[in-house]
mmCIF file of C-alpha atoms in Angstrom:
data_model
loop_
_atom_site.group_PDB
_atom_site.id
_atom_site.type_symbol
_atom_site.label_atom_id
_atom_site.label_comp_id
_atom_site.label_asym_id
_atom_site.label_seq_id
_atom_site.Cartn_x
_atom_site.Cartn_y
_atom_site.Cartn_z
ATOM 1 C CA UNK A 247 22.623 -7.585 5.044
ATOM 2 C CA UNK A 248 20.508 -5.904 8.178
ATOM 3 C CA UNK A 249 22.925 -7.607 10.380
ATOM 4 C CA UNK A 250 25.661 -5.740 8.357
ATOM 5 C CA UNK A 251 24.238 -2.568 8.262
ATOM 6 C CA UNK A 252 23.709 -2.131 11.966
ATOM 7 C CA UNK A 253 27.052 -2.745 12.751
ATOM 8 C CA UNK A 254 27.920 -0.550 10.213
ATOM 9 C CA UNK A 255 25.583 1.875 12.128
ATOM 10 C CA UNK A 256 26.766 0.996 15.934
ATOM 11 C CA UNK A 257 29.980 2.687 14.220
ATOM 12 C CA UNK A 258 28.997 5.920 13.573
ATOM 13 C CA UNK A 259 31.069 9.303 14.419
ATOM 14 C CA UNK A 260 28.382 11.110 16.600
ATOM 15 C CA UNK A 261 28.967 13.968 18.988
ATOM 16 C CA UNK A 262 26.828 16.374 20.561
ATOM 17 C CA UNK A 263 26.288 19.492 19.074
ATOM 18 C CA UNK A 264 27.210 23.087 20.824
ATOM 19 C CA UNK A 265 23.761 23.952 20.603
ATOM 20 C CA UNK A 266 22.362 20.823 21.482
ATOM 21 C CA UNK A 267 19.198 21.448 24.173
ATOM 22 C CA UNK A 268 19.252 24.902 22.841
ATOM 23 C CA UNK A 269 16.668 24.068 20.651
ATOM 24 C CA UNK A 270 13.235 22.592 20.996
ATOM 25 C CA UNK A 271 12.152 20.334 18.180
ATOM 26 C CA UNK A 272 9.145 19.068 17.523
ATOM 27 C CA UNK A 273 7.893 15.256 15.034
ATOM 28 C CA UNK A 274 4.486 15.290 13.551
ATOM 29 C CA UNK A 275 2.831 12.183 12.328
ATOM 30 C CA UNK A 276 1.013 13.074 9.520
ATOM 31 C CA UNK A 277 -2.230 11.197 8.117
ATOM 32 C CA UNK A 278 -1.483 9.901 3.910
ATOM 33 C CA UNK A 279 -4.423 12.337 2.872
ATOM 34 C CA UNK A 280 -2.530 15.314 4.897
ATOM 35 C CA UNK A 281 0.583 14.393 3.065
ATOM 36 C CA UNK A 282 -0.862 14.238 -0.062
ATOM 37 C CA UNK A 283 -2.843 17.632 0.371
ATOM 38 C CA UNK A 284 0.256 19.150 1.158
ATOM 39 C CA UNK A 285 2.563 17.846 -1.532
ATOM 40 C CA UNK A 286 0.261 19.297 -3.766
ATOM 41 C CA UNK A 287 0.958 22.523 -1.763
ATOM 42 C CA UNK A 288 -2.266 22.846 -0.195
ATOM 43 C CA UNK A 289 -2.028 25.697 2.759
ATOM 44 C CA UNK A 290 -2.651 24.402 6.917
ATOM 45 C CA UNK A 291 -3.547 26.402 9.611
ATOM 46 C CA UNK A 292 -3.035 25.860 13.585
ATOM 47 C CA UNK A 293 -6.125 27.164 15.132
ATOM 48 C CA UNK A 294 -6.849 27.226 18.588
ATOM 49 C CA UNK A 295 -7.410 30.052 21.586
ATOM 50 C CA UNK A 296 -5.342 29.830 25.015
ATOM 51 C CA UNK A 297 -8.177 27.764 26.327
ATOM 52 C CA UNK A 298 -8.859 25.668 23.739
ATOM 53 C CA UNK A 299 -7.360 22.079 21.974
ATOM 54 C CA UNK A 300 -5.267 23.173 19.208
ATOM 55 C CA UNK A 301 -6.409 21.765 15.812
ATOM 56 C CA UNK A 302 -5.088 21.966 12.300
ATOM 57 C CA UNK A 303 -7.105 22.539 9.423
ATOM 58 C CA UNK A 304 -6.766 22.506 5.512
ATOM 59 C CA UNK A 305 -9.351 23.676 2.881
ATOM 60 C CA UNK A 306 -12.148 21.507 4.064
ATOM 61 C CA UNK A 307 -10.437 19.267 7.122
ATOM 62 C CA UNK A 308 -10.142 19.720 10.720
ATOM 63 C CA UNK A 309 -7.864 17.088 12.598
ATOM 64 C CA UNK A 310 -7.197 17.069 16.652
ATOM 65 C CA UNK A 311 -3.665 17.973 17.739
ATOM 66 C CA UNK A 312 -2.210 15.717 20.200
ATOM 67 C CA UNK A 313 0.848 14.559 21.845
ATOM 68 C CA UNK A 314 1.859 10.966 22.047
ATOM 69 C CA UNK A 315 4.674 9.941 23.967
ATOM 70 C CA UNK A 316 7.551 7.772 22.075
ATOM 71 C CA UNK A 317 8.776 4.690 23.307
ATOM 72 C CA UNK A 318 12.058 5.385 22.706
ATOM 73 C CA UNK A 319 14.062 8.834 22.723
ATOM 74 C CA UNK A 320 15.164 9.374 18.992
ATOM 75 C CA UNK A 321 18.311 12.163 18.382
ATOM 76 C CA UNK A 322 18.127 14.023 15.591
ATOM 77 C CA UNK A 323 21.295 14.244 13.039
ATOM 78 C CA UNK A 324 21.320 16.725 10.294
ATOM 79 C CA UNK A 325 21.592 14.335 6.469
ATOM 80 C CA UNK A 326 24.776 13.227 5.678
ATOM 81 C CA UNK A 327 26.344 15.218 2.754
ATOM 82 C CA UNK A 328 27.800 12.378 0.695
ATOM 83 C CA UNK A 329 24.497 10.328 1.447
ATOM 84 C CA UNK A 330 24.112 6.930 3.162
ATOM 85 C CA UNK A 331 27.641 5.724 2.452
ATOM 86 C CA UNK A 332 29.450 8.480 4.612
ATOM 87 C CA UNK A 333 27.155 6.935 7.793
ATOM 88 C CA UNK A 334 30.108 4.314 8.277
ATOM 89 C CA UNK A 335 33.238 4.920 10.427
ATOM 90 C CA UNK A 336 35.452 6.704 7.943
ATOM 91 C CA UNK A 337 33.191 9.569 7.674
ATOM 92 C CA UNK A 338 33.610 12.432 9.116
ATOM 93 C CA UNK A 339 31.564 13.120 12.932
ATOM 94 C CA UNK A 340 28.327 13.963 13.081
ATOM 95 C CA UNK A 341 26.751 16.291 15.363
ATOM 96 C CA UNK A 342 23.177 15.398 17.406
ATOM 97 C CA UNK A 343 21.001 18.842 17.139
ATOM 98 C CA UNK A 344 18.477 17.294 19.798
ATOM 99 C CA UNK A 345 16.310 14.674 21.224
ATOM 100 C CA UNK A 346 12.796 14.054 21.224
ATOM 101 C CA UNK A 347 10.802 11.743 23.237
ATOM 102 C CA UNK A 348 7.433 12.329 22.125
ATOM 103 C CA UNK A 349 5.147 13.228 18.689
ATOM 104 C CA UNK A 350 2.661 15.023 17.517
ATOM 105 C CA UNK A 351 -0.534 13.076 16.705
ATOM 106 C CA UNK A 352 -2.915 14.351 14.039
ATOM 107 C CA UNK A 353 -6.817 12.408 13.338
ATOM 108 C CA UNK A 354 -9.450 13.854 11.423
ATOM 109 C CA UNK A 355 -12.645 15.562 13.404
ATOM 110 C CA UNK A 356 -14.975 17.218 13.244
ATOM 111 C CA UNK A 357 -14.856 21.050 13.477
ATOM 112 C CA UNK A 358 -15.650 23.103 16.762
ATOM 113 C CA UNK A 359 -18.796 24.764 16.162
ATOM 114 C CA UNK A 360 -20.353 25.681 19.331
ATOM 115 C CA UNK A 361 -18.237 28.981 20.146
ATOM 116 C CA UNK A 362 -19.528 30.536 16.626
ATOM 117 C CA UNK A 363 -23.458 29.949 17.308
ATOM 118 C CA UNK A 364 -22.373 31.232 20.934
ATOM 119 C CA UNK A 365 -20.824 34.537 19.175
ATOM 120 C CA UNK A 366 -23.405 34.857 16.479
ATOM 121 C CA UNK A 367 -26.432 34.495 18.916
ATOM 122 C CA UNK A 368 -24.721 37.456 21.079
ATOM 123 C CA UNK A 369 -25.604 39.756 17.923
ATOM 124 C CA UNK A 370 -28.645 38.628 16.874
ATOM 125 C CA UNK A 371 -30.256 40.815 14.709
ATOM 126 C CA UNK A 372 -33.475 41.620 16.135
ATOM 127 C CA UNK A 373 -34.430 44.849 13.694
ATOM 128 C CA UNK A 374 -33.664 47.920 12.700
ATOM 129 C CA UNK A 375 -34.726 49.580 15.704
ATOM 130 C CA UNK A 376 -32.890 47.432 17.881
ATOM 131 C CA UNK A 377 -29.359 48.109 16.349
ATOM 132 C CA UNK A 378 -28.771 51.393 18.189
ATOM 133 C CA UNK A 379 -29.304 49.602 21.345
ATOM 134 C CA UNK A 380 -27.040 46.924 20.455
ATOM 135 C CA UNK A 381 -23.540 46.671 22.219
ATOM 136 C CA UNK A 382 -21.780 43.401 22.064
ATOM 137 C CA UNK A 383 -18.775 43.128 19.827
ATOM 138 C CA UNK A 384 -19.465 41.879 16.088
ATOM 139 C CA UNK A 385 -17.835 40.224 13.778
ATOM 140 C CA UNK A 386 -16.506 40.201 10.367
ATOM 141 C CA UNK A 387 -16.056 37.327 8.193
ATOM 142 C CA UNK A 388 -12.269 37.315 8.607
ATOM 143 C CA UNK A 389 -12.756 37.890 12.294
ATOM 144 C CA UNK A 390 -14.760 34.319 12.534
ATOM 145 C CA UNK A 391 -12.744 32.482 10.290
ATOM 146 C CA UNK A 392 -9.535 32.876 12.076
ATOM 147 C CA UNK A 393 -11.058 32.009 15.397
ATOM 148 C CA UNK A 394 -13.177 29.299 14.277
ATOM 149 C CA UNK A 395 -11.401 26.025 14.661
ATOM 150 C CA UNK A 396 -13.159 24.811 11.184
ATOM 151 C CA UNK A 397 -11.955 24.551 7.436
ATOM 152 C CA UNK A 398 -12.785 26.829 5.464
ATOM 153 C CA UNK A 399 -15.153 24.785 3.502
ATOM 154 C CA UNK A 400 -16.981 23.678 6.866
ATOM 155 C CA UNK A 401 -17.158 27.074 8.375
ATOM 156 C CA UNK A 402 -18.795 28.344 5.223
ATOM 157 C CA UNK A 403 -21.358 25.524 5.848
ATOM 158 C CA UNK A 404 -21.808 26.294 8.900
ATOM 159 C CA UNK A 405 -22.638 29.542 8.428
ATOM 160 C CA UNK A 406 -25.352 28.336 5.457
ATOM 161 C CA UNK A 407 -26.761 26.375 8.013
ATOM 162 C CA UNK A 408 -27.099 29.005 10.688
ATOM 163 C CA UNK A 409 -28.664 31.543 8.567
ATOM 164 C CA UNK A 410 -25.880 33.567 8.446
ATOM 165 C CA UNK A 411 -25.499 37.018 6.405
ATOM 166 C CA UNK A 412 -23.434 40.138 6.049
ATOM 167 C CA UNK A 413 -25.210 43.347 6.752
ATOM 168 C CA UNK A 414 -23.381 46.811 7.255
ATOM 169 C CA UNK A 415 -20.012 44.227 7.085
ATOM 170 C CA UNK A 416 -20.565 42.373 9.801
ATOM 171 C CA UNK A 417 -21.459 38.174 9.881
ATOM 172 C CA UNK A 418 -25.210 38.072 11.747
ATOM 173 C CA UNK A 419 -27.767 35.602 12.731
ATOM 174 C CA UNK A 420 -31.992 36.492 13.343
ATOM 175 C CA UNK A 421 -33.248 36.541 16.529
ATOM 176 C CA UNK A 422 -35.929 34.326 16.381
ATOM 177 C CA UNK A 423 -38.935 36.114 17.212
ATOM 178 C CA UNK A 424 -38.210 38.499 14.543
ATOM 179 C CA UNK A 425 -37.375 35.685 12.255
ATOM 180 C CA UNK A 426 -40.728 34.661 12.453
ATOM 181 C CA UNK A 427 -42.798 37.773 12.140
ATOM 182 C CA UNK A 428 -40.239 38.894 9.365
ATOM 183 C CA UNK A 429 -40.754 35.662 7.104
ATOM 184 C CA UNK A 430 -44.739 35.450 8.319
ATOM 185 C CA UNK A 431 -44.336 39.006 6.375
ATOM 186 C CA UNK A 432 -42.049 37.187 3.539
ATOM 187 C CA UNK A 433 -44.931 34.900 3.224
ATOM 188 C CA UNK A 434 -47.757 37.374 3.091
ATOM 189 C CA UNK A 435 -46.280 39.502 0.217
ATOM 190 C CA UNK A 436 -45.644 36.308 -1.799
ATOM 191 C CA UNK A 437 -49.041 35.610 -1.842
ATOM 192 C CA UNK A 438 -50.194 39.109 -2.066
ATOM 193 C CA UNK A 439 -47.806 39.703 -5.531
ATOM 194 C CA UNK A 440 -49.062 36.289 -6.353
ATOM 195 C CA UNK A 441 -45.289 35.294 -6.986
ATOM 196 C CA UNK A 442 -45.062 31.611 -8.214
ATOM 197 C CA UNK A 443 -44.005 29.865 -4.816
ATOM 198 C CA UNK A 444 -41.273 28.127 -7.534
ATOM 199 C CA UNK A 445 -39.971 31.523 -8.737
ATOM 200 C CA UNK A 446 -39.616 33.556 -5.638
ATOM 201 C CA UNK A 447 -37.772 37.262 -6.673
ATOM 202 C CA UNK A 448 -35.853 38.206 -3.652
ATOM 203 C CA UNK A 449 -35.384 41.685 -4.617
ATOM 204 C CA UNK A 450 -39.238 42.392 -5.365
ATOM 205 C CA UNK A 451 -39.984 40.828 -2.079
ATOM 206 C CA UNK A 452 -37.380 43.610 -0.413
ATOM 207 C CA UNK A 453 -38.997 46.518 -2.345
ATOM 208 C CA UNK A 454 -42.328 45.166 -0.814
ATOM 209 C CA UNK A 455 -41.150 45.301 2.663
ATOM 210 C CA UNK A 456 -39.203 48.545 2.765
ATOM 211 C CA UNK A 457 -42.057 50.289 4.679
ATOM 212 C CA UNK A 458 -41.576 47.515 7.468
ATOM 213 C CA UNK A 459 -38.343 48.424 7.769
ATOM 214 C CA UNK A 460 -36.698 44.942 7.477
ATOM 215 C CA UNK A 461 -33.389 45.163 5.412
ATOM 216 C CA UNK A 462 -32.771 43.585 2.029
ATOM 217 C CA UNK A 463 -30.070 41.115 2.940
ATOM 218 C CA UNK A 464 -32.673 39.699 5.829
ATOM 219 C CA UNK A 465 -35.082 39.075 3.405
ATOM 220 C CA UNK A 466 -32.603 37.282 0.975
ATOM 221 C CA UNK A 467 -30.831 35.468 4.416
ATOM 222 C CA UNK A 468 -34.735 34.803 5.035
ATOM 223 C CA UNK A 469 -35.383 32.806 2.029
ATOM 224 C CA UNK A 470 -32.077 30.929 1.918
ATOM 225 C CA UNK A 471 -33.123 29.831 5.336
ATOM 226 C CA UNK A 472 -36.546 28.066 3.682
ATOM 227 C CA UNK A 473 -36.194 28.286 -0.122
ATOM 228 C CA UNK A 474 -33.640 26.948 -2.700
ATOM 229 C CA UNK A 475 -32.200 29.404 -4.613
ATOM 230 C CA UNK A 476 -31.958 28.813 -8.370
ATOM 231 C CA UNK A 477 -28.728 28.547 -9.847
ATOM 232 C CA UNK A 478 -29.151 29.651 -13.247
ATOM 233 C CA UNK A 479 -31.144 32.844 -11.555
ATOM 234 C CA UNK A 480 -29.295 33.907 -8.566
ATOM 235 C CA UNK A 481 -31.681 36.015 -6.224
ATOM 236 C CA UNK A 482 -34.598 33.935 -7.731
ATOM 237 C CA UNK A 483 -35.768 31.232 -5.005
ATOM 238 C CA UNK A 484 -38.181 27.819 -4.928
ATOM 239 C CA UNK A 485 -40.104 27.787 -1.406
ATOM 240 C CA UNK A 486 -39.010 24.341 -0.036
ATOM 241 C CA UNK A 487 -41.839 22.324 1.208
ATOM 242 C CA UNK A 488 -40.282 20.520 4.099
ATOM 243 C CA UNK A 489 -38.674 23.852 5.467
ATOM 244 C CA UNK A 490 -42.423 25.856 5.367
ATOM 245 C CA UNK A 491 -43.646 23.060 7.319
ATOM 246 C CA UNK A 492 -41.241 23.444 9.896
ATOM 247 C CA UNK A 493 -41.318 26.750 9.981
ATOM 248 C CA UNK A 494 -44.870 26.346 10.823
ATOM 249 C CA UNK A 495 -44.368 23.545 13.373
ATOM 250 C CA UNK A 496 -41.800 26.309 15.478
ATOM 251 C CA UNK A 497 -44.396 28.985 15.118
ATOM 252 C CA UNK A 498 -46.796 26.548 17.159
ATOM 253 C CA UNK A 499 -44.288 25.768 19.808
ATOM 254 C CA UNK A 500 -43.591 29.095 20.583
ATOM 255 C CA UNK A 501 -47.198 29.144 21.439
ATOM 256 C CA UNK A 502 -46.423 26.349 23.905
ATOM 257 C CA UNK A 503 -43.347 23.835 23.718
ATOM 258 C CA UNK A 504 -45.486 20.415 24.970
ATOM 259 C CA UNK A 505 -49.239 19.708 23.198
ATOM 260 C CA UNK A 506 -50.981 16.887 22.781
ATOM 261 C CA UNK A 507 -49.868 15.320 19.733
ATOM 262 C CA UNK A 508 -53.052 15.135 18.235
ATOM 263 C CA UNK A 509 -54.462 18.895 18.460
ATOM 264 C CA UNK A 510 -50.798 19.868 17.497
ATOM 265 C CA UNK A 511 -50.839 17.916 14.102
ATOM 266 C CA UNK A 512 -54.261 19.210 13.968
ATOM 267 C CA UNK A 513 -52.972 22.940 14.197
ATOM 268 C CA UNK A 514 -50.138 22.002 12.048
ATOM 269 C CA UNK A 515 -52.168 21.135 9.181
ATOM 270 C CA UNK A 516 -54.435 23.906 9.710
ATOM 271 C CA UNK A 517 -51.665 26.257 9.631
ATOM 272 C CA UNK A 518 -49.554 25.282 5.920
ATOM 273 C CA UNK A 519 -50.169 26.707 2.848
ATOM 274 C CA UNK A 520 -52.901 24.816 0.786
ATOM 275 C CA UNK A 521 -51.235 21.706 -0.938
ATOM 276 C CA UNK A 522 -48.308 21.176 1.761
ATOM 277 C CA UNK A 523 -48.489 18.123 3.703
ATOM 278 C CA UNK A 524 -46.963 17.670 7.684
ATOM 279 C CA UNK A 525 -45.965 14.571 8.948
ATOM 280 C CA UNK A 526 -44.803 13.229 12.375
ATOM 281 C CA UNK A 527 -41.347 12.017 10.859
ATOM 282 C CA UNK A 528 -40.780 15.694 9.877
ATOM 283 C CA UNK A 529 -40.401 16.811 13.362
ATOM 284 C CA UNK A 530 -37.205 14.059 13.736
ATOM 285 C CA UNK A 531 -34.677 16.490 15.826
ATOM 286 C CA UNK A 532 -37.109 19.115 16.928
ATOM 287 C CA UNK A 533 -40.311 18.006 19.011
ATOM 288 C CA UNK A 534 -39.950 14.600 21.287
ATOM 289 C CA UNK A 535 -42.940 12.542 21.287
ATOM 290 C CA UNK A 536 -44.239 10.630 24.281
ATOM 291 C CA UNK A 537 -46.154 7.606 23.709
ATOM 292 C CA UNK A 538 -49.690 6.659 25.937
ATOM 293 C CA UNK A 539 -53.090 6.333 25.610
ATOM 294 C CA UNK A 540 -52.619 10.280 24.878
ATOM 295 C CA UNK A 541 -49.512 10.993 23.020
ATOM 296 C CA UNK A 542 -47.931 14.108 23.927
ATOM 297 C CA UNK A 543 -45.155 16.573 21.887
ATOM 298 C CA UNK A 544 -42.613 18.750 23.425
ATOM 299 C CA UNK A 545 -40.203 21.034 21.525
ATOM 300 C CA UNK A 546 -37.004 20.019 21.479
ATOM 301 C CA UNK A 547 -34.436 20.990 18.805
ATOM 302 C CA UNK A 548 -31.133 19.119 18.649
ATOM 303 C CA UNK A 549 -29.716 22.753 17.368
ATOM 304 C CA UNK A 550 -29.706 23.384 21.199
ATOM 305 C CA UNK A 551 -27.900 20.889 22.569
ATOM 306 C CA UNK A 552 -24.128 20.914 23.592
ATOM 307 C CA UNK A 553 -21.300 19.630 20.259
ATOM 308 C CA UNK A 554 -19.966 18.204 23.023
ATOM 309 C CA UNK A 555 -20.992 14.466 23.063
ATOM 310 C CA UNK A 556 -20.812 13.529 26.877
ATOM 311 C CA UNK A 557 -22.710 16.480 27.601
ATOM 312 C CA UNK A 558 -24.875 15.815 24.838
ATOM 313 C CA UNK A 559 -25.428 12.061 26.134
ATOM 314 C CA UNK A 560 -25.675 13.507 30.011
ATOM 315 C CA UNK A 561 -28.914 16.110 28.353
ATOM 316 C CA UNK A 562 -30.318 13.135 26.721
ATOM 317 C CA UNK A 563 -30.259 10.479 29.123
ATOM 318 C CA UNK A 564 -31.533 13.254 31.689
ATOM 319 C CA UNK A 565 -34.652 13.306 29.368
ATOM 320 C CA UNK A 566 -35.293 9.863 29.038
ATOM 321 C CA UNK A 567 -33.677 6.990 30.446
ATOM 322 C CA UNK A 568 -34.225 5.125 27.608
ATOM 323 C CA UNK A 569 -33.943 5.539 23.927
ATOM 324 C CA UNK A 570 -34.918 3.641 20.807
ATOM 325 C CA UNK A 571 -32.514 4.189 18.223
ATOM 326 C CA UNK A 572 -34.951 5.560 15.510
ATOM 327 C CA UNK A 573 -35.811 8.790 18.817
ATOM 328 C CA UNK A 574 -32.180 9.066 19.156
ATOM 329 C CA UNK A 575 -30.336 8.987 16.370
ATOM 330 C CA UNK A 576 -31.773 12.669 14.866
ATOM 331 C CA UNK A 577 -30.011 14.065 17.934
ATOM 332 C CA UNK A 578 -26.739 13.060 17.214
ATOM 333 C CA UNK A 579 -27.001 15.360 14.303
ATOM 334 C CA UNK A 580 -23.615 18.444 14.667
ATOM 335 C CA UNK A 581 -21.859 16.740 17.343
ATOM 336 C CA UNK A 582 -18.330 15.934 17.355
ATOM 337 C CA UNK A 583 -18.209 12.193 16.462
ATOM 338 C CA UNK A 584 -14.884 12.746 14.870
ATOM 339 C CA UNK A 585 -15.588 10.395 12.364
ATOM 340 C CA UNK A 586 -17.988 7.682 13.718
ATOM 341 C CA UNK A 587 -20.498 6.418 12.622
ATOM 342 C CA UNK A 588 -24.208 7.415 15.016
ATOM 343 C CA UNK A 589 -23.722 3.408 15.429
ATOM 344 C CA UNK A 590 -20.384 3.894 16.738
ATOM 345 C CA UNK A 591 -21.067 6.808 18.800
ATOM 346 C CA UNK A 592 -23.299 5.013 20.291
ATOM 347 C CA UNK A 593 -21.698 2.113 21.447
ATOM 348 C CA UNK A 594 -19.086 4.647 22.799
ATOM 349 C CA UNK A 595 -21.391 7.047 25.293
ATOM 350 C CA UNK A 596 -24.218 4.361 25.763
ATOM 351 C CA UNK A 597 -24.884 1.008 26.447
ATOM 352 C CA UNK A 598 -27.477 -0.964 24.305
ATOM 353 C CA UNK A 599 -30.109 -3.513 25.932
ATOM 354 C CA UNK A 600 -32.885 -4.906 24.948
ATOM 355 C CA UNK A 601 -36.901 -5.166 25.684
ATOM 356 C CA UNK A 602 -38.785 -8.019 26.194
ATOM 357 C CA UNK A 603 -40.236 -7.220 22.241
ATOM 358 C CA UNK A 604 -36.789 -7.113 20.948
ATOM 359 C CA UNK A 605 -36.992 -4.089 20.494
ATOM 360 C CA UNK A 606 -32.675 -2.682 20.737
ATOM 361 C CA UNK A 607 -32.884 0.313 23.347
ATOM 362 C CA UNK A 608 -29.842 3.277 24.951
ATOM 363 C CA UNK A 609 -28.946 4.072 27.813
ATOM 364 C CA UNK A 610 -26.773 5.396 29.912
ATOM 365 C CA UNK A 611 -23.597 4.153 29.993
#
């Protein structure tokens, strides 16, 4: 029957069409949950600047745009109008619209992050004070989201994770050195109003702070940054114990980014409120710890390094040569694995070894 139908085929009435090569077309391979998201007539987006990759993205997807050559030119033919059956000699010519010899290749990634910290960071809101003094362009929501090359759903994470917040309509970060006198302030008037650290009113803790002149949406973007806010209160907040902590472990490295491990954890513990407890596995992604007879700390957040993975891998291996996987794998955290596994991302920009203990070790590849 195939035999049949390709002869049937080899017979076709084909000629070229007067606007043939007049027109550029364009095949894209789509991924089954693409097609299904847009059967269900779920919007897509092309996003990309004249320097960047194009990507496409959906409601919570980003996939990589790429062309992929095809082995074979295909021509393009409009649809028959009686169906199949007119393909076969006695129908009536059809024209070829075009050719392509290549596709468009879609694969799920992850989304490009960096230029939004980059843009965010240029605005930093440092105080009150320091607003009339402020000159770099800002940003609206809108602006962001149509130059971020994220979803929707992970630029909206993204900006939960940053810190982010609207104030005078405009998307802003906190410097950090006003983060931390702000929230050391935060802190200070929840124990002064002798607020329940698991019912923490926002909007009390603004009145509080009007005479310091820090702005009611910092305070809120403040205590999203190291509380959990209550769902069935909104603007009421639970201090999260793991976040405090940290926020105390940063205030002692911008005393000094390397200690001795010992008079850190020492300072560490002095430093949290009563009934909080620090731990070395806390500081997984933001203070590298040197082992020795004296075991030394040295800040360093995975937050700063590069989305980009090889010069991620070319920051880490310039640190240390060599890598356990447990010191590692924390700062593969926000980069763009495009789907693999830390395992697998691994095994791509590394090569594994091991030491005489067994122990499996990274390095550079």
């Amino acid at each position: 029957k195939g035999l049949r139908l390709a002869r049937k085929m080899a017979g076709m009435n084909l000629s070229f069409s007067p606007a043939y090569g007049s027109v550029a077309f364009r095949l894209m391979e789509l991924p089954p949950v693409l097609v299904n998201e847009i059967k269900v007539g779920a919007q897509v987006e092309f996003k990309g600047e004249e320097e960047e990759h194009i990507v496409l993205c959906t409601a919570d997807k980003t996939f990589s745009v790429k062309l992929a050559d095809t082995s074979n030119a295909l021509y393009l033919l409009p649809s028959p109008p009686g169906g199949a059956a007119s393909d076969f000699p006695e129908a009536p010519p059809r024209q070829i619209l075009g050719k392509v010899d290549c596709h468009i290749e879609l694969a799920q990634c992850s989304p490009r992050l960096d230029k939004l910290r980059r843009l965010l960071q240029e605005t930093a809101f440092a105080g009150a004070e320091q607003e009339l003094s402020q000159r770099a362009r800002m940003y609206t929501r809108r602006d962001l989201a149509c130059i971020i090359q994220a979803s929707e759903a992970e630029f909206t994470a993204a900006l939960v994770a940053l810190g982010a917040f609207e104030y005078n309509g405009h998307v802003r970060v906190l410097e950090e050195s006003f983060m931390r006198k702000a929230f050391e302030l935060v802190l200070a008037t929840i124990v002064e109003k002798d607020f329940p650290t698991t019912h923490v009113p926002a909007a009390e803790c603004a009145a509080a702070l009007v005479e310091n002149e820090i702005p009611a949406e910092v305070v809120t973007a403040l205590l999203r940054l190291h509380a959990t806010e209550h769902e069935e209160a909104p603007g009421m907040f639970a201090l999260d114990e793991k976040k405090i902590c940290l926020f105390y472990a940063k205030r002692l490295f911008a005393l000094s980014e390397s200690w001795e491990l010992s008079p850190f954890l020492d300072a560490w513990t002095a430093d949290v409120p009563q009934g909080y407890t620090v731990s070395v596995e806390l500081l997984a992604g933001l203070g590298l710890i040197t082992d020795g007879q004296h075991p030394s700390i040295r800040y360093f957040p995975v937050g700063a390094l590069p989305e980009d993975p090889r010069a991620r891998f070319a920051i880490l291996f310039g640190v240390r040569t060599v890598w356990t996987a447990p010191d590692i794998t924390p700062y593969l955290q926000g980069m763009l694995t495009d789907g693999l596994t830390p395992e697998q991302t691994l095994l791509k920009f590394a090569r594994t070894f091991k030491a005489p203990d067994g122990t499996k070790l990274w390095g550079r590849k």
